[in-house]
Short mmCIF file of C-alpha atoms in Angstrom, two decimals:
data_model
loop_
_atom_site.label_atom_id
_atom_site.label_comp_id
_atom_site.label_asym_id
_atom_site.label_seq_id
_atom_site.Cartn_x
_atom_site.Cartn_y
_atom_site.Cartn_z
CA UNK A 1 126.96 144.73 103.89
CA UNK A 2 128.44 147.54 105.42
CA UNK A 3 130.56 148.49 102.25
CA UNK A 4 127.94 149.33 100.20
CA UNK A 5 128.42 152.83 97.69
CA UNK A 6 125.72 155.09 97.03
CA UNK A 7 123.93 153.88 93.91
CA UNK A 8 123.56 157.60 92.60
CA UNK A 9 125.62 158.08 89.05
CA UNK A 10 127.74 161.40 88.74
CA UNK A 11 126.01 164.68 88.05
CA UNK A 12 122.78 163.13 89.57
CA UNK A 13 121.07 165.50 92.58
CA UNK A 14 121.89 162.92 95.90
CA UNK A 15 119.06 163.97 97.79
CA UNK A 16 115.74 161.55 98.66
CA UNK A 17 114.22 160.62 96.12
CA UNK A 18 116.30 158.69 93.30
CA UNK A 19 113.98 158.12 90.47
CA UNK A 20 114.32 156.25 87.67
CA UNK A 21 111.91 156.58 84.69
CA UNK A 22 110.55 155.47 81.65
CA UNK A 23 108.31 153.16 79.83
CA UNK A 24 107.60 149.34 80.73
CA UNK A 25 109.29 148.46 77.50
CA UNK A 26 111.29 149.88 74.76
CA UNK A 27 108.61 149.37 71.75
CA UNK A 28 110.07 151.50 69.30
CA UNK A 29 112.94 154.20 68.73
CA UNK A 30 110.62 156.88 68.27
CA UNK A 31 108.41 155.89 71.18
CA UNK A 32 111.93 155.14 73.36
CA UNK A 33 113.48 158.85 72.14
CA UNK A 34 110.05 160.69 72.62
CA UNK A 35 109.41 159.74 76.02
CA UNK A 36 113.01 160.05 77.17
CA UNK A 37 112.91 163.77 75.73
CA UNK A 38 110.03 164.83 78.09
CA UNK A 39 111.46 162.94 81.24
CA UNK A 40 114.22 164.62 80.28
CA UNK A 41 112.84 168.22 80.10
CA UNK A 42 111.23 167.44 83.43
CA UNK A 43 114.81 167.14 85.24
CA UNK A 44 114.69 163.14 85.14
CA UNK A 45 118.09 161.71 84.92
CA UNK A 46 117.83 158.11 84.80
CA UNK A 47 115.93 156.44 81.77
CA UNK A 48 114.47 152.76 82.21
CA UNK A 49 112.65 150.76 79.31
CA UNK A 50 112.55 147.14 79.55
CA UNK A 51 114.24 144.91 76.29
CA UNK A 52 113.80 141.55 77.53
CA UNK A 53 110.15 141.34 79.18
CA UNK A 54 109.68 138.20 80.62
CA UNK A 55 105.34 137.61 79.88
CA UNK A 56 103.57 134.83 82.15
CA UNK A 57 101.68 133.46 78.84
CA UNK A 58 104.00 132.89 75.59
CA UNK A 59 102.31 134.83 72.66
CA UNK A 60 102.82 138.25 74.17
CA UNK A 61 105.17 141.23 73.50
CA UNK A 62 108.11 139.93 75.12
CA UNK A 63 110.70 143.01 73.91
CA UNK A 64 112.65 144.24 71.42
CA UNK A 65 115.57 142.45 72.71
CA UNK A 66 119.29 143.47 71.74
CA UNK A 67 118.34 145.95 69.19
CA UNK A 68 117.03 148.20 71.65
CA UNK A 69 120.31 148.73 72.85
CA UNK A 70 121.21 151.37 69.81
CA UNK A 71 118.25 153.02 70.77
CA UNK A 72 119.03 153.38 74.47
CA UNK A 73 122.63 154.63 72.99
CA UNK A 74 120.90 157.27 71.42
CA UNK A 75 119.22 158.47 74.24
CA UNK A 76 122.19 158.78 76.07
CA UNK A 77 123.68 160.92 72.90
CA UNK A 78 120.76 163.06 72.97
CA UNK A 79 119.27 163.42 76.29
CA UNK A 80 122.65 163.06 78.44
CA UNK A 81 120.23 160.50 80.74
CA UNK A 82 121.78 158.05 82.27
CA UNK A 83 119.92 153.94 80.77
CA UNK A 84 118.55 151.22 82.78
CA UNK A 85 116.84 148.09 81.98
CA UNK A 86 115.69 144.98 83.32
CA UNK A 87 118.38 141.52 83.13
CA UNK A 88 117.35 137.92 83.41
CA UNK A 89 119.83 135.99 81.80
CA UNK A 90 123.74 135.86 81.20
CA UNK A 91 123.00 136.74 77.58
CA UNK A 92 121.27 139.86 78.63
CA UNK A 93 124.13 140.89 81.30
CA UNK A 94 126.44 140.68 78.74
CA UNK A 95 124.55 142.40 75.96
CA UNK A 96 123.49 145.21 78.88
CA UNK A 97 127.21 145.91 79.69
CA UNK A 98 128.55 145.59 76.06
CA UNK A 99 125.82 148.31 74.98
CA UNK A 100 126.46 150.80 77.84
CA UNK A 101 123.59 150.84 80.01
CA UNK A 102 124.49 152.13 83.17
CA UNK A 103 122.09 150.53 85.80
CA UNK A 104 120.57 147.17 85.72
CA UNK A 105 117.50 145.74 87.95
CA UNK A 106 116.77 142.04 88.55
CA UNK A 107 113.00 140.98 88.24
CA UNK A 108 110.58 139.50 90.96
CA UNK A 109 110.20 136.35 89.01
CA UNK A 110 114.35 135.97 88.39
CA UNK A 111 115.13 137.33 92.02
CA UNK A 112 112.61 134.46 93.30
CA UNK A 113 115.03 131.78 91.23
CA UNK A 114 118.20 130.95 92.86
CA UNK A 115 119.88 129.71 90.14
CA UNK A 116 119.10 132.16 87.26
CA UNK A 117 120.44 135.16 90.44
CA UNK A 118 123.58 132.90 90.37
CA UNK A 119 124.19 132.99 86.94
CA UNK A 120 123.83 136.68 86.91
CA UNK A 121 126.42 137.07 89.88
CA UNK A 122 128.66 134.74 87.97
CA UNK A 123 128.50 137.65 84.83
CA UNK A 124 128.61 140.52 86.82
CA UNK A 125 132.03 139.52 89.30
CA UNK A 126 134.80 141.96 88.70
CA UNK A 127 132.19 144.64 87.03
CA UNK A 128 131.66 148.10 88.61
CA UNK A 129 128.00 148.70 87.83
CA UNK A 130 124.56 149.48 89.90
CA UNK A 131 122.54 146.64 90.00
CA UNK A 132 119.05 146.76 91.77
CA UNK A 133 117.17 143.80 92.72
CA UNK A 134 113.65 143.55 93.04
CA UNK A 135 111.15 141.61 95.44
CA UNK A 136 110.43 138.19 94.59
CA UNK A 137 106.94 138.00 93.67
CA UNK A 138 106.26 135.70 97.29
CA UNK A 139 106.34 137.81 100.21
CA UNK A 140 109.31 135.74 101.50
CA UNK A 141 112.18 137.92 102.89
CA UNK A 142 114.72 135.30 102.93
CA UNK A 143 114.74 134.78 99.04
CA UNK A 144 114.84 138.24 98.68
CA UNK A 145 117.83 139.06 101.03
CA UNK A 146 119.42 136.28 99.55
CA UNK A 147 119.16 137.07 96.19
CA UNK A 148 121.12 140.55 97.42
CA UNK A 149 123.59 138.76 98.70
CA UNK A 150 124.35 136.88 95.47
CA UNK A 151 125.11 139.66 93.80
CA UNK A 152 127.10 141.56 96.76
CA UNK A 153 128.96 138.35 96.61
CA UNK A 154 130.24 138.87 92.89
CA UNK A 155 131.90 142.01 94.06
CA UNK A 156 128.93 144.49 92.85
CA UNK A 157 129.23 147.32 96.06
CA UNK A 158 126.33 150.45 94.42
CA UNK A 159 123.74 147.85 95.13
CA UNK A 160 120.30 148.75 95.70
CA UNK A 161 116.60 146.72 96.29
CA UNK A 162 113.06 147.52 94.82
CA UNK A 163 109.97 146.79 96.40
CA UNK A 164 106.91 146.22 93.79
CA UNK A 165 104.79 144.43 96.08
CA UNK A 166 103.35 140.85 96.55
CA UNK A 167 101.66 138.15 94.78
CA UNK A 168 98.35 137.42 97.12
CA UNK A 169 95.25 135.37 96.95
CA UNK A 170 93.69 138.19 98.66
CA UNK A 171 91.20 140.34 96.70
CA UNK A 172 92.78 144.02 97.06
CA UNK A 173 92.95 147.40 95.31
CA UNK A 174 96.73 146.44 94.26
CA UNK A 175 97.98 144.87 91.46
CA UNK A 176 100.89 143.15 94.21
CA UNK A 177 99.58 143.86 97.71
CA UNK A 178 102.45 146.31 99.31
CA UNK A 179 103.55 144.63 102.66
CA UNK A 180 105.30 147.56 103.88
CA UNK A 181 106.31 145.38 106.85
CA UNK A 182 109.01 143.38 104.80
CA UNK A 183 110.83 146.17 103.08
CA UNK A 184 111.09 147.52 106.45
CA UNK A 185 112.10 144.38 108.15
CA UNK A 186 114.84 144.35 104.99
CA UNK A 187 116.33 147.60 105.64
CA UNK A 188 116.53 146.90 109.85
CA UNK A 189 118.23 143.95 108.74
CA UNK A 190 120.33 145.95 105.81
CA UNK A 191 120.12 149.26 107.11
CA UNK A 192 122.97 150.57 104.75
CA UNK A 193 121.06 148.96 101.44
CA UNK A 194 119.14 151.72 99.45
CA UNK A 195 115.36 150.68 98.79
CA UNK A 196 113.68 151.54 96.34
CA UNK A 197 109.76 151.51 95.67
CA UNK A 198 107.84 150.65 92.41
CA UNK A 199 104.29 151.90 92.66
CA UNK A 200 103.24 151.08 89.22
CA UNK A 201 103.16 147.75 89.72
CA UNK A 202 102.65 148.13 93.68
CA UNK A 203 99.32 149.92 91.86
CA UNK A 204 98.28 148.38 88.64
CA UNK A 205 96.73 151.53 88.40
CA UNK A 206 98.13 155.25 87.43
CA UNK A 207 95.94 156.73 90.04
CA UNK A 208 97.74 154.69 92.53
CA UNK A 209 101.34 155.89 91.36
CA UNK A 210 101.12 159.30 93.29
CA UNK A 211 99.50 158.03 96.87
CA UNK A 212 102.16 155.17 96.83
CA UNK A 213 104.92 157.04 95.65
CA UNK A 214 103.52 159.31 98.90
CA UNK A 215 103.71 156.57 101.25
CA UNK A 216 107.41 155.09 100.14
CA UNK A 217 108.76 158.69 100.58
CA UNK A 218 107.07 158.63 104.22
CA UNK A 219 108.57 155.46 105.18
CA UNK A 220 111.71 156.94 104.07
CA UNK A 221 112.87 154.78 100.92
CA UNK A 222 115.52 156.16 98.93
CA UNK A 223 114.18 156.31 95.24
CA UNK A 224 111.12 155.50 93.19
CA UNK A 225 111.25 153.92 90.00
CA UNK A 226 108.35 154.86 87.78
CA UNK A 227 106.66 153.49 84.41
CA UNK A 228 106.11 156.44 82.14
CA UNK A 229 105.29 156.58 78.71
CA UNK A 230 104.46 158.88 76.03
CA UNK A 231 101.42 157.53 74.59
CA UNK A 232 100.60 155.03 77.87
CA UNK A 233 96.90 154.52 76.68
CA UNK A 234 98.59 152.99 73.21
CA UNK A 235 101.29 151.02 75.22
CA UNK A 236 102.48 147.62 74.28
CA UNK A 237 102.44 146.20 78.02
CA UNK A 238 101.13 147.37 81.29
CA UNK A 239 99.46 150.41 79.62
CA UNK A 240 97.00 150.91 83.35
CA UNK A 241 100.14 151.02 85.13
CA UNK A 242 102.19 154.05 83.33
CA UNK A 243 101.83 157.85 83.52
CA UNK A 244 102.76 160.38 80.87
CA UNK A 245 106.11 162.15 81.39
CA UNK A 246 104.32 165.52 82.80
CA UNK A 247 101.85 163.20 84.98
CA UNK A 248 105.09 161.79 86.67
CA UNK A 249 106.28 165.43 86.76
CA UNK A 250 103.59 166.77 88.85
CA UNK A 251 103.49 163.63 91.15
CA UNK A 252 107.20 164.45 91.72
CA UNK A 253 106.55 167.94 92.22
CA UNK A 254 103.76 167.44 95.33
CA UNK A 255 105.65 164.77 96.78
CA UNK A 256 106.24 165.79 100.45
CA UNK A 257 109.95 164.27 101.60
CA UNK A 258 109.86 164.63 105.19
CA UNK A 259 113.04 164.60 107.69
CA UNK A 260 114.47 161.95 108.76
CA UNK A 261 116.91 163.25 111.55
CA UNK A 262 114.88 165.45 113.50
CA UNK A 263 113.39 163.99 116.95
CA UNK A 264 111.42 166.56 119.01
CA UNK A 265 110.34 166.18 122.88
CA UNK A 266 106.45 165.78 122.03
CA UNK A 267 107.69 162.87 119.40
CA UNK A 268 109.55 161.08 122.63
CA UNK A 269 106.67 161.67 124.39
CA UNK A 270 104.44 159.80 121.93
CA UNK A 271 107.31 156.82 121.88
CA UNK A 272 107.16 156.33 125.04
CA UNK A 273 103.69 155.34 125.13
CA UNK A 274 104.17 153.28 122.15
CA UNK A 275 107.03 151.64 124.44
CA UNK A 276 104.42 150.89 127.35
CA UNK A 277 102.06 149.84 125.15
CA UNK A 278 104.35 147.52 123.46
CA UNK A 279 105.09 146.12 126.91
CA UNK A 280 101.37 145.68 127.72
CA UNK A 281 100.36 143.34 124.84
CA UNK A 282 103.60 141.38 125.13
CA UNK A 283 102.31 140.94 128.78
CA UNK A 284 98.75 139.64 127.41
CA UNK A 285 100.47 137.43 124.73
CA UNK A 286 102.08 136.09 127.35
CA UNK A 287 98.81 135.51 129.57
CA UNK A 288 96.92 134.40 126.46
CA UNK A 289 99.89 131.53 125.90
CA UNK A 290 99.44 130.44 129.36
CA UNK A 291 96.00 129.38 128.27
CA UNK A 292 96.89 127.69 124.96
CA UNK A 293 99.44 125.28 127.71
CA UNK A 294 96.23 124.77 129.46
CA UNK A 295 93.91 123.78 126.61
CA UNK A 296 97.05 121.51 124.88
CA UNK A 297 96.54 119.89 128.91
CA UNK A 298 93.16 119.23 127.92
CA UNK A 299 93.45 118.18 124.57
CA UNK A 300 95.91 115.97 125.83
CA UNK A 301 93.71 114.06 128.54
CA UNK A 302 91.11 113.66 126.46
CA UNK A 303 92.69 112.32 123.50
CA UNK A 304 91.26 115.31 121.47
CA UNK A 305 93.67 116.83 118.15
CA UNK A 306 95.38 120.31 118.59
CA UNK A 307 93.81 121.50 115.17
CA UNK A 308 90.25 123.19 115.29
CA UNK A 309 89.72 124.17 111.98
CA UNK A 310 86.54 125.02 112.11
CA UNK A 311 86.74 127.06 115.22
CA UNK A 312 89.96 128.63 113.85
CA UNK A 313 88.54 129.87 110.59
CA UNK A 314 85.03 131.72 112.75
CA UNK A 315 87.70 133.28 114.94
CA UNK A 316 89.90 134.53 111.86
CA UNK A 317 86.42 136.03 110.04
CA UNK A 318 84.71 137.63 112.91
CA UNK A 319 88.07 139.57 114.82
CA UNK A 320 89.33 140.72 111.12
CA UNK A 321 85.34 142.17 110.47
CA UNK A 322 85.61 143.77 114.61
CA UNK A 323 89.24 145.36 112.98
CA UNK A 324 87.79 146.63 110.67
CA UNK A 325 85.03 148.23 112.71
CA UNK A 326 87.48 149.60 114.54
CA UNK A 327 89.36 151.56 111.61
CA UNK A 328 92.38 148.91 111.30
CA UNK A 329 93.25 146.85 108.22
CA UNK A 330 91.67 143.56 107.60
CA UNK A 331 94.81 142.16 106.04
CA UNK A 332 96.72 143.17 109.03
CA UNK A 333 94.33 141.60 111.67
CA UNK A 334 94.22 138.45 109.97
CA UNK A 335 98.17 138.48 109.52
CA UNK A 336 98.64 139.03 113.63
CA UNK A 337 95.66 136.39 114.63
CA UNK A 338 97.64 133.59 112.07
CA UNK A 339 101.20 134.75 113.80
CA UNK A 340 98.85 133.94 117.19
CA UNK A 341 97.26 130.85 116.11
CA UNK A 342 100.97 129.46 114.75
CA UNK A 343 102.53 130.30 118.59
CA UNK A 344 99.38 128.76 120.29
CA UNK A 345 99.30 125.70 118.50
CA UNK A 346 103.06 125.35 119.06
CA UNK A 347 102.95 125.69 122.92
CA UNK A 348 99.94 123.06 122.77
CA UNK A 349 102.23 120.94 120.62
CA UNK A 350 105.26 120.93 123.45
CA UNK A 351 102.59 120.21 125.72
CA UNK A 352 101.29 116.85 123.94
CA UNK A 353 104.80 115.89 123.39
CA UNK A 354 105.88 115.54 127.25
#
């Protein structure tokens, strides 16, 4: 994807970060026109509000639908924002485009259906507009990339992703755990793709919105988009998640956006280490493999099976607690011991099979 445009609009300030703003959902035209105003005010120059929201339980706000449109037109009168909103269907593409909105984004729950993507890139082929797709709501990077690739394959060039986190059985401070590892495995793979991050529903929570926002900018995504709402306390869906207009102002103003380009001697220094290091636990993995080989040998004389559940499951428990003991991430330890375990129990597996 090496022809990809810049997804900034014209008269929008290019420089890190992008954000888009606005409430999860367009509830009414005063609530739409009052937020936009302040966001607005605050030098914000993209407005989102979601018209179709897709709800897990029927029964729920689920949008204004088409008639939210006018009010997203008037915005644009007014305010001189540029409009965004959320597309799951042909209908919607069409409606979107028809009505002027300027930017769409793709939902976790659409971008993790291969069909519903394809009917979108079907609508969208010969169209010049930004289109932004998000994470599907499995941490699965395949889906994702090839939900992208759907819609670079209709033609659409100012193409852009979102990460909003990660459906997980995992109890966690996060509404969708973050995973930082796959958005930055997606933009090594697509290093010319902008990315960019979602903390409100990364968070759940509006005190997570700034220190996640923080974080994004430090791994050095390209935009935020942010829920933010007028009234959020009286909001119609998601109210934990959004932050009034001159919360999302201050945020913005303490953000720090570090530099991507300069490399001093003291930071080769430190990569260098990093590099030996690096070297030194490949070596061990390496050592510790030679050992699964030898246990499959075992397992294999004496007619015993490769899987020790029981055994597995102590091991998982008590070298996540030691991580955490030692100041690392539970989460992350149990995440490298399963990538282990998965390698072992392959090499024991060739081993059985000769």
């Amino acid at each position: 994807m090496n022809d990809l445009q810049p997804i900034a609009l014209p008269g929008v300030d290019p420089r890190r970060p992008l954000v888009i703003a606005g409430p999860c959902s367009a509830e009414t035209e005063e609530q739409v026109l009052d937020t936009a105003r302040v966001l607005a005010a605050e030098g914000i120059r993209i407005y989102r509000a979601g018209l179709w929201k897709p709800r897990t339980k029927p029964g729920g706000f689920e949008g204004v639908g088409e008639k939210g449109i006018a009010w997203m037109q008037r915005v644009k009168r007014e305010t001189g924002m540029y409009t965004a909103t959320e597309v799951a269907t042909r209908r919607h593409v069409e409606a979107a485009l028809k009505g002027g909105i300027d930017l769409l984004w793709i939902g976790a729950r659409t971008a993790a259906n291969p069909f519903a993507m394809q009917e979108i890139a079907d609508v969208l082929r010969g169209v010049d507009v930004p289109v932004l797709v998000k994470n599907p709501v499995s941490p699965d990077l395949e889906l994702w990339i090839g939900a992208i690739e759907r819609i670079h394959n209709a033609g659409i060039r100012r193409l852009g992703a979102i990460h909003r986190g990660f459906t997980s059985i995992d109890k966690s401070i996060y509404r969708n755990h973050p995973m930082w590892a796959i958005p930055i495995e997606l933009h090594r793979r697509l290093p010319s793709l902008p990315i960019f991050c979602d903390p409100s529903h990364i968070g759940g929570k509006r005190e997570l919105i700034a220190p996640l926002s923080q974080q994004a900018m430090d791994i050095g995504f390209d935009g935020l988009i942010v829920e933010a709402h007028c009234s959020p306390d009286c909001a119609w869906s998601d109210k934990a998640q959004q932050v009034t207009p001159d919360a999302l102002a201050y945020i913005l103003r303490n953000l720090v956006i570090r530099e991507q380009t300069i490399t001093t001697e003291s930071l080769n220094e430190l990569r260098a280490q990093i590099d030996k290091l690096d070297d030194q636990l490949l070596e061990i993995l390496v050592r510790r493999m030679r050992v699964s080989r030898d246990i499959g040998q075992y397992k294999k004389e004496h007619d015993m099976p490769i899987l020790q559940a029981q055994r597995y499951e102590e091991l998982l428990a008590r070298r996540a607690a030691q991580a955490v003991e030692l100041g690392m991430d539970r989460e992350f330890m149990r995440t490298v011991l399963q990538a282990i375990h998965e390698e072992s129990v392959r090499q024991q597996m060739e081993v059985l099979g000769k």
